[in-house]
C-alpha cells in the first residue's frame, strides 16, 4: 500500500471560524480540547477570550437541525445555482436542503416553534405537552433531531 493517509489535525491546529473574529481555537483548558474530529462542523460556546490568539471555552458540538430550529436569527430559504438553501444569520450559516419542500418545511417548523415559545412566554402556565399544537410541534422536533 502506497499513498498518503489524511491525518486528523493536532489539538492546537484545529480551528473554527466565527462571524466577528475569524479563526478561533478551542482553549487548552476545555474538555473538548483533545477532540480532533467533530461529526458536525458547528460548535456553540459560552465564553470567548483572547490571549495569544482567540480561544473559545465551554463549547459543544451542535448538528444542523438543532442549530436551525433553536439558533438565533431568522431562517430564510433561497434557490442558488439550482440548490435550495436554508440560511441563518443573514446568510452567514447556510445548509443545502434536499428539496424546496424540505427547506420550506424546516422554515415553517422553526416559525411554529418560535410562535409556540412566544405563546408560552405570554402564558407561563400553559402546558406545552397537553396542548395539541404544542405536543405536535415538540414531537416533530424530537423526532427530527433524534433521527437525524
CSV table of C-alpha atoms in Angstrom, one decimal:
chain,number,residue,atom,x,y,z
A,1,UNK,CA,0.0,0.0,0.0
A,2,UNK,CA,1.2,3.3,-1.0
A,3,UNK,CA,-0.2,6.8,-0.9
A,4,UNK,CA,-0.9,9.4,1.7
A,5,UNK,CA,-3.3,9.0,4.5
A,6,UNK,CA,-5.0,12.1,5.8
A,7,UNK,CA,-4.2,12.7,9.4
A,8,UNK,CA,-6.5,14.3,11.9
A,9,UNK,CA,-5.3,17.8,13.0
A,10,UNK,CA,-3.4,18.2,16.3
A,11,UNK,CA,-5.5,19.8,19.0
A,12,UNK,CA,-3.6,23.1,18.7
A,13,UNK,CA,-4.1,23.1,14.9
A,14,UNK,CA,-7.9,22.7,15.0
A,15,UNK,CA,-9.7,25.9,14.3
A,16,UNK,CA,-13.2,27.2,13.7
A,17,UNK,CA,-14.5,30.4,12.1
A,18,UNK,CA,-16.7,33.0,13.7
A,19,UNK,CA,-18.5,35.8,12.0
A,20,UNK,CA,-16.8,38.6,14.1
A,21,UNK,CA,-13.4,37.2,15.0
A,22,UNK,CA,-12.4,35.0,12.1
A,23,UNK,CA,-10.5,31.9,13.2
A,24,UNK,CA,-10.8,30.8,16.8
A,25,UNK,CA,-9.3,27.8,18.7
A,26,UNK,CA,-10.6,25.6,21.5
A,27,UNK,CA,-8.9,26.6,24.7
A,28,UNK,CA,-6.5,24.1,26.2
A,29,UNK,CA,-8.4,24.0,29.5
A,30,UNK,CA,-11.6,23.0,27.6
A,31,UNK,CA,-12.9,19.4,27.9
A,32,UNK,CA,-13.1,19.3,24.1
A,33,UNK,CA,-9.5,20.4,23.5
A,34,UNK,CA,-8.2,16.9,22.8
A,35,UNK,CA,-11.1,16.0,20.4
A,36,UNK,CA,-9.7,16.1,16.9
A,37,UNK,CA,-12.9,15.3,14.9
A,38,UNK,CA,-16.4,16.6,15.3
A,39,UNK,CA,-19.3,15.0,13.4
A,40,UNK,CA,-20.7,18.4,12.8
A,41,UNK,CA,-18.6,21.5,11.8
A,42,UNK,CA,-20.7,23.7,14.2
A,43,UNK,CA,-19.9,24.5,17.8
A,44,UNK,CA,-21.8,26.6,20.3
A,45,UNK,CA,-19.7,28.2,23.1
A,46,UNK,CA,-20.2,30.2,26.2
A,47,UNK,CA,-17.0,32.1,26.5
A,48,UNK,CA,-14.5,33.6,24.1
A,49,UNK,CA,-11.2,35.0,25.3
A,50,UNK,CA,-8.2,36.5,23.6
A,51,UNK,CA,-4.6,35.8,24.9
A,52,UNK,CA,-2.0,34.7,22.4
A,53,UNK,CA,-5.0,34.1,20.0
A,54,UNK,CA,-8.7,34.0,20.2
A,55,UNK,CA,-10.0,30.9,22.1
A,56,UNK,CA,-13.4,29.5,22.9
A,57,UNK,CA,-14.3,27.7,26.1
A,58,UNK,CA,-17.3,25.7,27.3
A,59,UNK,CA,-18.2,24.6,23.8
A,60,UNK,CA,-20.4,21.8,22.5
A,61,UNK,CA,-20.8,20.4,19.0
A,62,UNK,CA,-24.3,21.1,17.5
A,63,UNK,CA,-25.8,19.4,14.5
A,64,UNK,CA,-27.7,21.1,11.7
A,65,UNK,CA,-31.4,20.7,12.8
A,66,UNK,CA,-30.9,21.9,16.4
A,67,UNK,CA,-28.9,24.8,15.0
A,68,UNK,CA,-31.6,25.7,12.5
A,69,UNK,CA,-34.5,25.2,14.9
A,70,UNK,CA,-33.0,26.6,18.1
A,71,UNK,CA,-30.4,29.1,16.9
A,72,UNK,CA,-30.8,32.8,16.8
A,73,UNK,CA,-31.7,34.9,13.8
A,74,UNK,CA,-34.3,34.5,11.1
A,75,UNK,CA,-34.4,31.4,8.9
A,76,UNK,CA,-34.6,32.1,5.2
A,77,UNK,CA,-34.8,29.8,2.2
A,78,UNK,CA,-33.5,30.5,-1.3
A,79,UNK,CA,-32.6,28.9,-4.6
A,80,UNK,CA,-29.0,29.4,-5.5
A,81,UNK,CA,-27.3,27.7,-8.6
A,82,UNK,CA,-30.0,25.0,-8.7
A,83,UNK,CA,-29.7,24.2,-5.0
A,84,UNK,CA,-32.2,25.0,-2.2
A,85,UNK,CA,-30.5,26.6,0.7
A,86,UNK,CA,-31.6,27.3,4.3
A,87,UNK,CA,-29.8,30.2,5.8
A,88,UNK,CA,-29.4,31.7,9.2
A,89,UNK,CA,-28.0,35.0,10.4
A,90,UNK,CA,-28.3,36.9,7.1
A,91,UNK,CA,-26.7,34.1,5.2
A,92,UNK,CA,-23.6,33.6,7.4
A,93,UNK,CA,-24.6,30.0,8.0
A,94,UNK,CA,-26.1,28.1,5.1
A,95,UNK,CA,-27.2,24.5,4.6
A,96,UNK,CA,-28.2,22.7,1.4
A,97,UNK,CA,-31.7,21.2,1.6
A,98,UNK,CA,-32.7,18.0,-0.3
A,99,UNK,CA,-35.6,19.9,-2.0
A,100,UNK,CA,-37.6,23.1,-1.9
A,101,UNK,CA,-40.3,21.2,0.1
A,102,UNK,CA,-37.8,20.2,2.8
A,103,UNK,CA,-36.4,23.7,3.0
A,104,UNK,CA,-39.9,25.2,3.4
A,105,UNK,CA,-41.0,22.6,5.9
A,106,UNK,CA,-37.9,23.3,8.1
A,107,UNK,CA,-38.5,27.0,7.9
A,108,UNK,CA,-42.2,26.6,8.8
A,109,UNK,CA,-41.3,24.3,11.7
A,110,UNK,CA,-39.0,27.0,13.0
A,111,UNK,CA,-41.7,29.6,12.7
A,112,UNK,CA,-44.2,27.4,14.5
A,113,UNK,CA,-41.7,26.8,17.3
A,114,UNK,CA,-40.9,30.5,17.7
A,115,UNK,CA,-44.7,31.2,17.9
A,116,UNK,CA,-45.2,28.4,20.4
A,117,UNK,CA,-42.4,29.9,22.6
A,118,UNK,CA,-44.0,33.3,22.4
A,119,UNK,CA,-47.3,31.9,23.5
A,120,UNK,CA,-45.6,30.2,26.4
A,121,UNK,CA,-43.9,33.5,27.4
A,122,UNK,CA,-47.3,35.2,27.3
A,123,UNK,CA,-49.0,32.4,29.3
A,124,UNK,CA,-46.4,30.7,31.6
A,125,UNK,CA,-49.0,28.3,33.0
A,126,UNK,CA,-49.6,26.8,29.5
A,127,UNK,CA,-48.7,23.1,29.4
A,128,UNK,CA,-47.0,22.6,26.1
A,129,UNK,CA,-47.3,18.8,26.2
A,130,UNK,CA,-51.0,18.9,26.9
A,131,UNK,CA,-51.8,21.5,24.2
A,132,UNK,CA,-52.4,19.6,20.9
A,133,UNK,CA,-50.5,22.2,18.8
A,134,UNK,CA,-47.6,22.2,21.3
A,135,UNK,CA,-47.3,18.5,21.6
A,136,UNK,CA,-47.3,18.1,17.8
A,137,UNK,CA,-44.6,20.7,17.3
A,138,UNK,CA,-42.4,19.3,20.1
A,139,UNK,CA,-43.0,15.7,19.0
A,140,UNK,CA,-41.9,16.6,15.4
A,141,UNK,CA,-38.8,18.4,16.6
A,142,UNK,CA,-37.8,15.5,18.9
A,143,UNK,CA,-38.3,13.0,16.0
A,144,UNK,CA,-36.3,15.1,13.6
A,145,UNK,CA,-33.4,15.7,16.0
A,146,UNK,CA,-33.2,12.1,17.2
A,147,UNK,CA,-33.4,10.5,13.7
A,148,UNK,CA,-31.0,13.0,12.1
